[in-house]
PDB file of C-alpha atoms in Angstrom:
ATOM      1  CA  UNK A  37      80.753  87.034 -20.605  1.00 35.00           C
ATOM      2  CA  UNK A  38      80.675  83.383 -21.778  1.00 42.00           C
ATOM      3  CA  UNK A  39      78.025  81.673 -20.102  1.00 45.00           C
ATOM      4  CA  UNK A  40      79.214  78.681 -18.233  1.00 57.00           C
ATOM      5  CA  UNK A  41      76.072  76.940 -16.864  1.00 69.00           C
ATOM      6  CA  UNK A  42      75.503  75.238 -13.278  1.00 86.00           C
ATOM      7  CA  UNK A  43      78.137  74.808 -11.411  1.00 97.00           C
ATOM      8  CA  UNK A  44      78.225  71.326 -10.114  1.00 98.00           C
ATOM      9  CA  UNK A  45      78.569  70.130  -6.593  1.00 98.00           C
ATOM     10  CA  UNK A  46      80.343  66.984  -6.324  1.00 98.00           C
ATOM     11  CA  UNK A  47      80.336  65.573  -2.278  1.00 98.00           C
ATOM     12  CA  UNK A  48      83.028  63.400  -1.310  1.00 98.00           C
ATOM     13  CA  UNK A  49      82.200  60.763   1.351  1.00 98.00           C
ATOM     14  CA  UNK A  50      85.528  59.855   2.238  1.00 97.00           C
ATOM     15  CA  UNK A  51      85.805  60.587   5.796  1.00 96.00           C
ATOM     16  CA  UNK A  52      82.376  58.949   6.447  1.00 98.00           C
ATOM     17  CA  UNK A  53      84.493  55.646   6.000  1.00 97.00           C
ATOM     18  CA  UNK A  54      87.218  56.944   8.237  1.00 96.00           C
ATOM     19  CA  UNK A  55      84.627  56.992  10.719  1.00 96.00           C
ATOM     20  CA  UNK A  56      83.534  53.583  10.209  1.00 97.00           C
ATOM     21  CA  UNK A  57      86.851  52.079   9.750  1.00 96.00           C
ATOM     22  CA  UNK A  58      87.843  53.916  13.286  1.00 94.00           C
ATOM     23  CA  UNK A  59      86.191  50.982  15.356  1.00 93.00           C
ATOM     24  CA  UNK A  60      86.169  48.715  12.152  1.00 92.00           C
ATOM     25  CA  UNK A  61      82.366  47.897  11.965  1.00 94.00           C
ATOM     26  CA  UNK A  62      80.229  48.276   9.169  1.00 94.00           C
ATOM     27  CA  UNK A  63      78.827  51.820   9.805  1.00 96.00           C
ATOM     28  CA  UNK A  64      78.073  54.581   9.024  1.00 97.00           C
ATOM     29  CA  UNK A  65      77.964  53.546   5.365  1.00 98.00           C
ATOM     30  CA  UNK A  66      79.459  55.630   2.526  1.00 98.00           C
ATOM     31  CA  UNK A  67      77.192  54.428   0.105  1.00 98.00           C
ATOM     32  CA  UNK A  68      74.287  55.537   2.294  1.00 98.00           C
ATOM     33  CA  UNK A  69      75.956  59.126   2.718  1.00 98.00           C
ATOM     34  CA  UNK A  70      76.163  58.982  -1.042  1.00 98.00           C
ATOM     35  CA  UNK A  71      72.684  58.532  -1.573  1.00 98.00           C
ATOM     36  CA  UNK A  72      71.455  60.897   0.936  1.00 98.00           C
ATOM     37  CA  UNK A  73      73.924  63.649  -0.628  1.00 98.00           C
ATOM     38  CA  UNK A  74      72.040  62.871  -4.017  1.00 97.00           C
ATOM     39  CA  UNK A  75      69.003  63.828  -2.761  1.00 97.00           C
ATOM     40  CA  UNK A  76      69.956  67.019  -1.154  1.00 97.00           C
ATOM     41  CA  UNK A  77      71.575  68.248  -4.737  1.00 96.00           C
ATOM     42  CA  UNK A  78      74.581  66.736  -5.168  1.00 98.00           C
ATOM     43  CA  UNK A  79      75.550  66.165  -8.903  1.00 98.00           C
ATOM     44  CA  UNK A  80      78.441  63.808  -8.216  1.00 98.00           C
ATOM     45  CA  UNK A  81      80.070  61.948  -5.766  1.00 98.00           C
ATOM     46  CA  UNK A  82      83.640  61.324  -5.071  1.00 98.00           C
ATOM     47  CA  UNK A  83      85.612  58.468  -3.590  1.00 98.00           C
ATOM     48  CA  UNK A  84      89.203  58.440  -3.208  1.00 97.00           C
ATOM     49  CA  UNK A  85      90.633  54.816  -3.341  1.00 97.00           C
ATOM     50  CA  UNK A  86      94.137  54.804  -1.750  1.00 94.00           C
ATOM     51  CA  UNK A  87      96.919  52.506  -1.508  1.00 93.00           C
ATOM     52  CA  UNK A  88      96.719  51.970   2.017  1.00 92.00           C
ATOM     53  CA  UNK A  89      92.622  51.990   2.055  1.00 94.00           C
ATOM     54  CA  UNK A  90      92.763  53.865   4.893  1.00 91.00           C
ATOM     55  CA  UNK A  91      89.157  54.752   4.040  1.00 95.00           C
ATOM     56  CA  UNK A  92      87.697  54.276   1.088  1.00 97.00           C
ATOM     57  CA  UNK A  93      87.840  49.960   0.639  1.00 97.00           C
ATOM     58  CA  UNK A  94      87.263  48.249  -3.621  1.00 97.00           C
ATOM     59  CA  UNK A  95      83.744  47.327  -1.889  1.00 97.00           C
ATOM     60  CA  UNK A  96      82.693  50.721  -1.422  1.00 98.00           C
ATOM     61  CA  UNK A  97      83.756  51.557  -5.064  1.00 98.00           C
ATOM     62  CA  UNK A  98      82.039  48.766  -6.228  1.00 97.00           C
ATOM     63  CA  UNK A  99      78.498  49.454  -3.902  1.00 98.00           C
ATOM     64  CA  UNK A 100      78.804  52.942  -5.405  1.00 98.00           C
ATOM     65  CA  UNK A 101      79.239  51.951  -9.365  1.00 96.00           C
ATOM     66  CA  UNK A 102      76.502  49.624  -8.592  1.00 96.00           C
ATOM     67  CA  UNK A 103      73.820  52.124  -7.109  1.00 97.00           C
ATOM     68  CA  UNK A 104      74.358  55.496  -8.442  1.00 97.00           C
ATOM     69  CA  UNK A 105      72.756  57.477 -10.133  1.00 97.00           C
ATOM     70  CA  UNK A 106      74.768  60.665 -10.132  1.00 98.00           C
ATOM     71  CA  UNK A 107      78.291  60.161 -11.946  1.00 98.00           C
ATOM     72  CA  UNK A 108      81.055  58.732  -9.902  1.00 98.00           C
ATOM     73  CA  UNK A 109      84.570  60.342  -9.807  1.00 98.00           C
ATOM     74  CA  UNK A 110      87.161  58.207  -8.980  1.00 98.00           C
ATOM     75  CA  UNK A 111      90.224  59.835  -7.707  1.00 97.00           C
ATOM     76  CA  UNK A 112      93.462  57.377  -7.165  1.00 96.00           C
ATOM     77  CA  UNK A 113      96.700  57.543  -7.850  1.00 95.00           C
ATOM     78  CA  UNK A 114      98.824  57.153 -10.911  1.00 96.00           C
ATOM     79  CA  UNK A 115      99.575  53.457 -10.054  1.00 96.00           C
ATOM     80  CA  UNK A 116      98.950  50.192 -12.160  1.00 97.00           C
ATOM     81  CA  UNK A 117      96.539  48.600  -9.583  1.00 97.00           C
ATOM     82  CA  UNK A 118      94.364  52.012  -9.400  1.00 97.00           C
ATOM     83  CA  UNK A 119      94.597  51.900 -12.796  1.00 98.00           C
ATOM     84  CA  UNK A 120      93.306  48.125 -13.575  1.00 98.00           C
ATOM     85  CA  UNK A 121      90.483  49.037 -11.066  1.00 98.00           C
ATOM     86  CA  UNK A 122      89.265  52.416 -13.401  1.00 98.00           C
ATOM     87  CA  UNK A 123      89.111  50.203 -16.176  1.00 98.00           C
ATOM     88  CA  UNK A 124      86.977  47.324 -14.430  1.00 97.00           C
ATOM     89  CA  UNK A 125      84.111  49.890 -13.418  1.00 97.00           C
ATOM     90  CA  UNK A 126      84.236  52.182 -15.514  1.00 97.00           C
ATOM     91  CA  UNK A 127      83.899  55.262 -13.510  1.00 97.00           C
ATOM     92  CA  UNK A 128      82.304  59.131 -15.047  1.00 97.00           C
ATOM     93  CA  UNK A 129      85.923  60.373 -14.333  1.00 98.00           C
ATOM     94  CA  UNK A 130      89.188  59.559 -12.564  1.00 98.00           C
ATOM     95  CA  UNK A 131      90.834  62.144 -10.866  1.00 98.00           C
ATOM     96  CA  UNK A 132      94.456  61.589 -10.805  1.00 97.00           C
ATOM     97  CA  UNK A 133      95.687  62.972  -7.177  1.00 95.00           C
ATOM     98  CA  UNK A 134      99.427  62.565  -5.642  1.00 92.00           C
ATOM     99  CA  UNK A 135      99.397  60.225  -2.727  1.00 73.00           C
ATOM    100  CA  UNK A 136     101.856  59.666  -0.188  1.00 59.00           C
ATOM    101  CA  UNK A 137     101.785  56.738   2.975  1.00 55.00           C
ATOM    102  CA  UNK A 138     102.439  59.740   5.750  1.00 52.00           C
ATOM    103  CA  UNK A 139     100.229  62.366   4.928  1.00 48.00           C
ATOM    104  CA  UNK A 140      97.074  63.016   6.629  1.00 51.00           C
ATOM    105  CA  UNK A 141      95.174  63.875   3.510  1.00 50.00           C
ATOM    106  CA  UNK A 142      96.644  65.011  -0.352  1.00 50.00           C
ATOM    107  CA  UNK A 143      98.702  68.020   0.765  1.00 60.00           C
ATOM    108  CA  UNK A 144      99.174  69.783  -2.791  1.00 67.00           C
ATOM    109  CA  UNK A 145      98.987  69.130  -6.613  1.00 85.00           C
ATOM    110  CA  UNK A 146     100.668  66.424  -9.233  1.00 92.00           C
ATOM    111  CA  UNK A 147     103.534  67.557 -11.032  1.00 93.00           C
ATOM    112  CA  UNK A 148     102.042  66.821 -14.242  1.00 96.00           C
ATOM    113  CA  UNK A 149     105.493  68.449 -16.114  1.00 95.00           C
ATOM    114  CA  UNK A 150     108.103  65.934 -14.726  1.00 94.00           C
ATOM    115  CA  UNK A 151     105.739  63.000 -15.494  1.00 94.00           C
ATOM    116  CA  UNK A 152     104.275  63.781 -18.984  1.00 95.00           C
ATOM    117  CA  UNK A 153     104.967  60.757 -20.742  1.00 95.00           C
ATOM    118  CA  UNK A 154     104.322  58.370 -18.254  1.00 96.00           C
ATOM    119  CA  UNK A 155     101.089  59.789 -17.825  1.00 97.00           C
ATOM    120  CA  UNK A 156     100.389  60.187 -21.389  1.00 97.00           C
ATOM    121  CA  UNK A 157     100.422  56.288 -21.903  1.00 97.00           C
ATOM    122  CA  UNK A 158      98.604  56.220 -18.063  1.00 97.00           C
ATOM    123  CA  UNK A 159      95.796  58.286 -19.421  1.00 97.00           C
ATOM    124  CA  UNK A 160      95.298  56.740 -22.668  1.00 97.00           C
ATOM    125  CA  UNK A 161      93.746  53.423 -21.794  1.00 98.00           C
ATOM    126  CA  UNK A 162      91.276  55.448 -19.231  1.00 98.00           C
ATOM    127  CA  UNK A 163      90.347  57.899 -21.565  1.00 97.00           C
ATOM    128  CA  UNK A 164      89.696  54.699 -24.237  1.00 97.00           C
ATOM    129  CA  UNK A 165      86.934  53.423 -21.777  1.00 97.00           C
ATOM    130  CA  UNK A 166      85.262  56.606 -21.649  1.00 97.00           C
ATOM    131  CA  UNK A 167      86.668  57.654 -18.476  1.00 98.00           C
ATOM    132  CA  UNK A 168      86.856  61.860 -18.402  1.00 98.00           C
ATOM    133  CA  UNK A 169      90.216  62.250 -17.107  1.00 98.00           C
ATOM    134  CA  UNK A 170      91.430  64.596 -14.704  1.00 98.00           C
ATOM    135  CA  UNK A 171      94.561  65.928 -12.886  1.00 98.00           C
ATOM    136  CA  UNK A 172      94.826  67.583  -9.344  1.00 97.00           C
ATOM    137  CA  UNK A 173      96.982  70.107  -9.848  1.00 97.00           C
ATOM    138  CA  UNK A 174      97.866  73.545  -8.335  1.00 96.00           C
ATOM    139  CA  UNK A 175      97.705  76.439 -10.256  1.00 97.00           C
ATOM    140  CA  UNK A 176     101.320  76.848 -11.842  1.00 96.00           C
ATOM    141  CA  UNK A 177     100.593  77.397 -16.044  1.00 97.00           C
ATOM    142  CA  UNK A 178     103.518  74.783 -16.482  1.00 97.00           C
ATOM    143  CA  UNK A 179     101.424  72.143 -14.881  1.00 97.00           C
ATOM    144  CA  UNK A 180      97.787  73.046 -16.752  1.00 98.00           C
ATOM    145  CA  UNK A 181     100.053  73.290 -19.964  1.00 98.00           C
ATOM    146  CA  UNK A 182     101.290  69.901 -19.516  1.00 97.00           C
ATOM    147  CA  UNK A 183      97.556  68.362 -18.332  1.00 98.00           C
ATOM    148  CA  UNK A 184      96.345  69.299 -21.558  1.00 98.00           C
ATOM    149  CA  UNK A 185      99.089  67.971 -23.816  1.00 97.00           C
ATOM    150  CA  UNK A 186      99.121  64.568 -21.966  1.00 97.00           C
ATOM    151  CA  UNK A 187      95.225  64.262 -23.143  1.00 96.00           C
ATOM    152  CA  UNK A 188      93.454  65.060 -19.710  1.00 98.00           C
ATOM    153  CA  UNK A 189      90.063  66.167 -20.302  1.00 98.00           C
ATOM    154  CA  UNK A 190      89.857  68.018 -16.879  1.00 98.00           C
ATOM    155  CA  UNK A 191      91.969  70.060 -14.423  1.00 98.00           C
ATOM    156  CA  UNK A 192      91.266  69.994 -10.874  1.00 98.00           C
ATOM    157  CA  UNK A 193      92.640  72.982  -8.653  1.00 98.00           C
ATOM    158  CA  UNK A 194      93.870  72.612  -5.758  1.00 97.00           C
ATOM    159  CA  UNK A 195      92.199  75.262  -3.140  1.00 97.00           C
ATOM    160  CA  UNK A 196      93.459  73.625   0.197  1.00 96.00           C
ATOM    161  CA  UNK A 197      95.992  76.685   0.378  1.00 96.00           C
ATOM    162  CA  UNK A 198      93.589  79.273  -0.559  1.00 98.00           C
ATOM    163  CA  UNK A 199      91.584  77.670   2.724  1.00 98.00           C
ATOM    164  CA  UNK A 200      94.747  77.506   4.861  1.00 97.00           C
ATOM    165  CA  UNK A 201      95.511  81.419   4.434  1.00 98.00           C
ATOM    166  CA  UNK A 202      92.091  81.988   5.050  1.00 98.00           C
ATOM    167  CA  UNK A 203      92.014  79.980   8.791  1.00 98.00           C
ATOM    168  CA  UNK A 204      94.756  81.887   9.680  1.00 98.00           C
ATOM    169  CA  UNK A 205      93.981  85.488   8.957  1.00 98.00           C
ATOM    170  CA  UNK A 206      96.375  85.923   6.554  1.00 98.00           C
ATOM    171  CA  UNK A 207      94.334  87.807   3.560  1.00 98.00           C
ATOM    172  CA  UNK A 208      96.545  89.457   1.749  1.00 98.00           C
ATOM    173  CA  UNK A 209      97.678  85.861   0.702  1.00 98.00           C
ATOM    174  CA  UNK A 210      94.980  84.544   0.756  1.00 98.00           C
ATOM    175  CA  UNK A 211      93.703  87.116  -2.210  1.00 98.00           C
ATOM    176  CA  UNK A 212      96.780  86.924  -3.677  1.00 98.00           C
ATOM    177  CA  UNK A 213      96.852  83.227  -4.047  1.00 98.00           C
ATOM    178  CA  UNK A 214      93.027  83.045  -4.912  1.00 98.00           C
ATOM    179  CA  UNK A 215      93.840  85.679  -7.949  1.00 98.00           C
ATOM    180  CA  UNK A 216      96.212  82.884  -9.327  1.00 98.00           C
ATOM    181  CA  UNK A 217      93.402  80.604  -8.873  1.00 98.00           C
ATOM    182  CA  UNK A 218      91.385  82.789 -11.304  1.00 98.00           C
ATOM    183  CA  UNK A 219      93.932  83.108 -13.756  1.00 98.00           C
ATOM    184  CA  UNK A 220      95.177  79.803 -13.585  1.00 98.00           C
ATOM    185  CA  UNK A 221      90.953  78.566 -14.335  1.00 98.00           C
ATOM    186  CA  UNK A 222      90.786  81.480 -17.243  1.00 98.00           C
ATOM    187  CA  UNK A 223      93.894  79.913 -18.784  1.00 98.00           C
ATOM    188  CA  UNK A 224      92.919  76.651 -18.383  1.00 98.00           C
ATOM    189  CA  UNK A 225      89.874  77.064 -20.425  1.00 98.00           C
ATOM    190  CA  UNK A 226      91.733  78.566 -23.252  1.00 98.00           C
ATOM    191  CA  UNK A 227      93.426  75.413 -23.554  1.00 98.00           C
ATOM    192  CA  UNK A 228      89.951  73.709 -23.830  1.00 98.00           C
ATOM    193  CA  UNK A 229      90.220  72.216 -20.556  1.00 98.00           C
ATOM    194  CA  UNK A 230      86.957  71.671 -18.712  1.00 98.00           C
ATOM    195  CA  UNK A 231      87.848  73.083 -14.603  1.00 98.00           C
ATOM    196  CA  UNK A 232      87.250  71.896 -11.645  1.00 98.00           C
ATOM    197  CA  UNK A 233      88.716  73.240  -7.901  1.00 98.00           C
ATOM    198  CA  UNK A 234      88.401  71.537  -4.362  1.00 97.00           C
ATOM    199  CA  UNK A 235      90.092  70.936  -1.186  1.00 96.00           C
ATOM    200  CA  UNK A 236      89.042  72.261   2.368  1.00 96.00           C
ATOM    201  CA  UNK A 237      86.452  74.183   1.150  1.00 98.00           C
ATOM    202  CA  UNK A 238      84.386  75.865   3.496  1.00 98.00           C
ATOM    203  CA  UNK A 239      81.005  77.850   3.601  1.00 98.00           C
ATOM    204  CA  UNK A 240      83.433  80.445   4.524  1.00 98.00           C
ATOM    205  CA  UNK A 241      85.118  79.586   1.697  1.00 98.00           C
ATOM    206  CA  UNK A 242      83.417  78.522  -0.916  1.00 98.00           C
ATOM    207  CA  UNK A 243      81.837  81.862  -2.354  1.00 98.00           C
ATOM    208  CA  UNK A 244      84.713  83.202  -3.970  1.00 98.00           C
ATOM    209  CA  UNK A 245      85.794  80.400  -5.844  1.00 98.00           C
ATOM    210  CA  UNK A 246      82.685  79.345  -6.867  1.00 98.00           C
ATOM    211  CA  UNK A 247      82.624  82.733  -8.336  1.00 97.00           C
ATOM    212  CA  UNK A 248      85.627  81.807 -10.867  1.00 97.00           C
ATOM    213  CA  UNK A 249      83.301  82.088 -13.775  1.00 96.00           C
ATOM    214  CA  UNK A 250      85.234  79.614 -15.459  1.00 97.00           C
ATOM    215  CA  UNK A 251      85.094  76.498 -12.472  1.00 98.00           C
ATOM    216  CA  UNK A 252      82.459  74.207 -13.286  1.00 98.00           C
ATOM    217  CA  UNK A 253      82.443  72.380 -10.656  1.00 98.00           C
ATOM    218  CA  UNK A 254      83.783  71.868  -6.673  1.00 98.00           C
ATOM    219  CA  UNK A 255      84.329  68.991  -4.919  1.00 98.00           C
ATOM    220  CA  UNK A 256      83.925  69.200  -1.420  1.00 98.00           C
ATOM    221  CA  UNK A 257      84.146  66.342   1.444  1.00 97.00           C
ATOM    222  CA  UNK A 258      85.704  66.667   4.782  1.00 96.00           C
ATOM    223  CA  UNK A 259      83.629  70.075   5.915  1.00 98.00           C
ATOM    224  CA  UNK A 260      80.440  68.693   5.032  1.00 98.00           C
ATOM    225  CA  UNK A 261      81.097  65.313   6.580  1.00 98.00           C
ATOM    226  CA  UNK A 262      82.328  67.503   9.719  1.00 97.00           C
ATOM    227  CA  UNK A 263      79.213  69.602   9.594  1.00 98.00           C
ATOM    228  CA  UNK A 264      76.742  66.538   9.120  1.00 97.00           C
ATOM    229  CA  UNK A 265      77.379  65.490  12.820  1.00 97.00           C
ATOM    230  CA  UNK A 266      75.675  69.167  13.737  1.00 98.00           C
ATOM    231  CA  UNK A 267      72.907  69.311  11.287  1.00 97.00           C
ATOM    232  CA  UNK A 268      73.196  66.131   9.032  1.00 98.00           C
ATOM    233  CA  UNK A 269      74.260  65.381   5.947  1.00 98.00           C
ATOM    234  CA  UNK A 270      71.290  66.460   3.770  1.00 97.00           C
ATOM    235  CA  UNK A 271      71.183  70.597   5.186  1.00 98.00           C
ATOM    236  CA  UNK A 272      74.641  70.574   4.739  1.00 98.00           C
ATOM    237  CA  UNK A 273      74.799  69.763   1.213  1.00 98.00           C
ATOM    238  CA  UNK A 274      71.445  72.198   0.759  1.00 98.00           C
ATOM    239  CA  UNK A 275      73.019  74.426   2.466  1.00 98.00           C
ATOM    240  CA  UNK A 276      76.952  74.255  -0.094  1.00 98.00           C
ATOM    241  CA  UNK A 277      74.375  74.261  -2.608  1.00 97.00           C
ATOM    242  CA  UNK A 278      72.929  77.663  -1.862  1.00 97.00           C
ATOM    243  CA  UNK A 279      75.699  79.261  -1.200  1.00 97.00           C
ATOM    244  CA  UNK A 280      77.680  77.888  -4.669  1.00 97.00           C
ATOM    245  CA  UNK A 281      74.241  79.383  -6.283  1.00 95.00           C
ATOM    246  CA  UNK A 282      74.641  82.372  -4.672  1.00 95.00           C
ATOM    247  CA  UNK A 283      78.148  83.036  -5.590  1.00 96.00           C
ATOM    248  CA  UNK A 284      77.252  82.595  -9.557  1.00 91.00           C
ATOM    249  CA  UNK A 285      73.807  84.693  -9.189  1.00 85.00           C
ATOM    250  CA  UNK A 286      73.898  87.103  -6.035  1.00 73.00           C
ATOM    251  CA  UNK A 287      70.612  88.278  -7.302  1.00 67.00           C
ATOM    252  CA  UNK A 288      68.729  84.334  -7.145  1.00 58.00           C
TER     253      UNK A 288
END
């Protein structure tokens, strides 16, 4: 079997600013989250700048280019202004995500295949600056074929249904649709792209997808921002950690 290395953790402090926007003060502080979540083993963090700024505000994005020491991966959406804001910091990666005003978070992939050469001349300039791009997608083979040919260095699946058959007892789909998660991560690596997966990951969750020999890394936010209330934010990265490790190497 090809040998992969570490799987990466990146922790996504999103909803720590949805908290602090709430009552519109200046805490709790993502930065702060972003920095404790270092120290408890994360290898990236993510911040999702949207339109509306619901959450995530240019400050933050800025505070976290500033101070971190982990790589930062941007995730926005396909737009101009996200765009001229990539290219002013600079980030590790930008994660290209579809975003829409009424949604309560991003409910499924980007249809990479009806947009290709838009995003081919969106991905160029990015991928100039040294930005690793990458593209939220589900796991259709249409849209990983058409991430690679546009130039994106990285796909990122989307697991939020995997997560949502899962919370309702439905397993036979939920194997089902975490066995085109597989394929679709074994096929993306055959087209040289590096593969990421994330979305409502749980530590219920998390263990057979971090299993995908081929995902190199997750990205998980809202569950561990949840679970920080009960045992803060530091145990409940340590504890993601362990159980990602666990998945790769039952035996460590």
């Amino acid at each position: 079997m090809t040998d992969f290395g570490r799987q990466r953790l990146g922790v996504n402090i999103d909803h720590v600013a949805t908290v602090r926007n709430a009552r519109g003060s200046a805490y709790p502080d993502p930065l702060r989250a972003a920095l404790l979540a270092e120290a408890a083993g994360a290898d990236g963090i993510t911040a999702h700048l949207r339109e509306d700024r619901r959450h995530i505000r240019d400050g933050d994005i800025e505070a976290l280019a500033a101070a971190l020491s982990v790589p930062l991966n941007f995730e926005c959406a396909a737009t101009p202004e996200m765009q001229a804001i990539a290219l002013r910091h600079r980030p590790h990666a930008v994660c290209l995500v579809p975003e829409k005003r009424q949604e309560r978070t991003t409910e499924g992939g980007l249809d990479v295949a009806s947009d290709q050469n838009r995003l081919t001349d969106y991905v160029w300039p990015l991928r100039e600056a040294g930005c690793r791009v990458s593209m939220f997608i589900g796991h259709d083979p249409r849209q990983i074929e058409a991430s690679a040919r546009i130039g994106a260095a990285v796909v990122e699946l989307h697991t939020g249904h995997y997560c949502d058959l899962h919370a309702e007892g439905r397993f036979a789909e939920r194997d089902a649709e975490l066995e085109g998660l597989r394929k679709g991560a074994a096929f993306a690596a055959s087209l040289g792209l590096e593969v990421h997966a994330g979305h409502g990951l749980t530590y219920d969750t998390v263990g057979p997808v971090a299993a995908i020999p081929e995902v190199r890394e997750l990205n998980i936010g809202h569950f561990l921002i949840a679970e920080a209330i009960f045992t803060g934010l530091g145990p409940a990265v340590e504890r993601m950690r362990h159980l990602m490790d666990a998945a790769r190497d039952p035996s460590a």
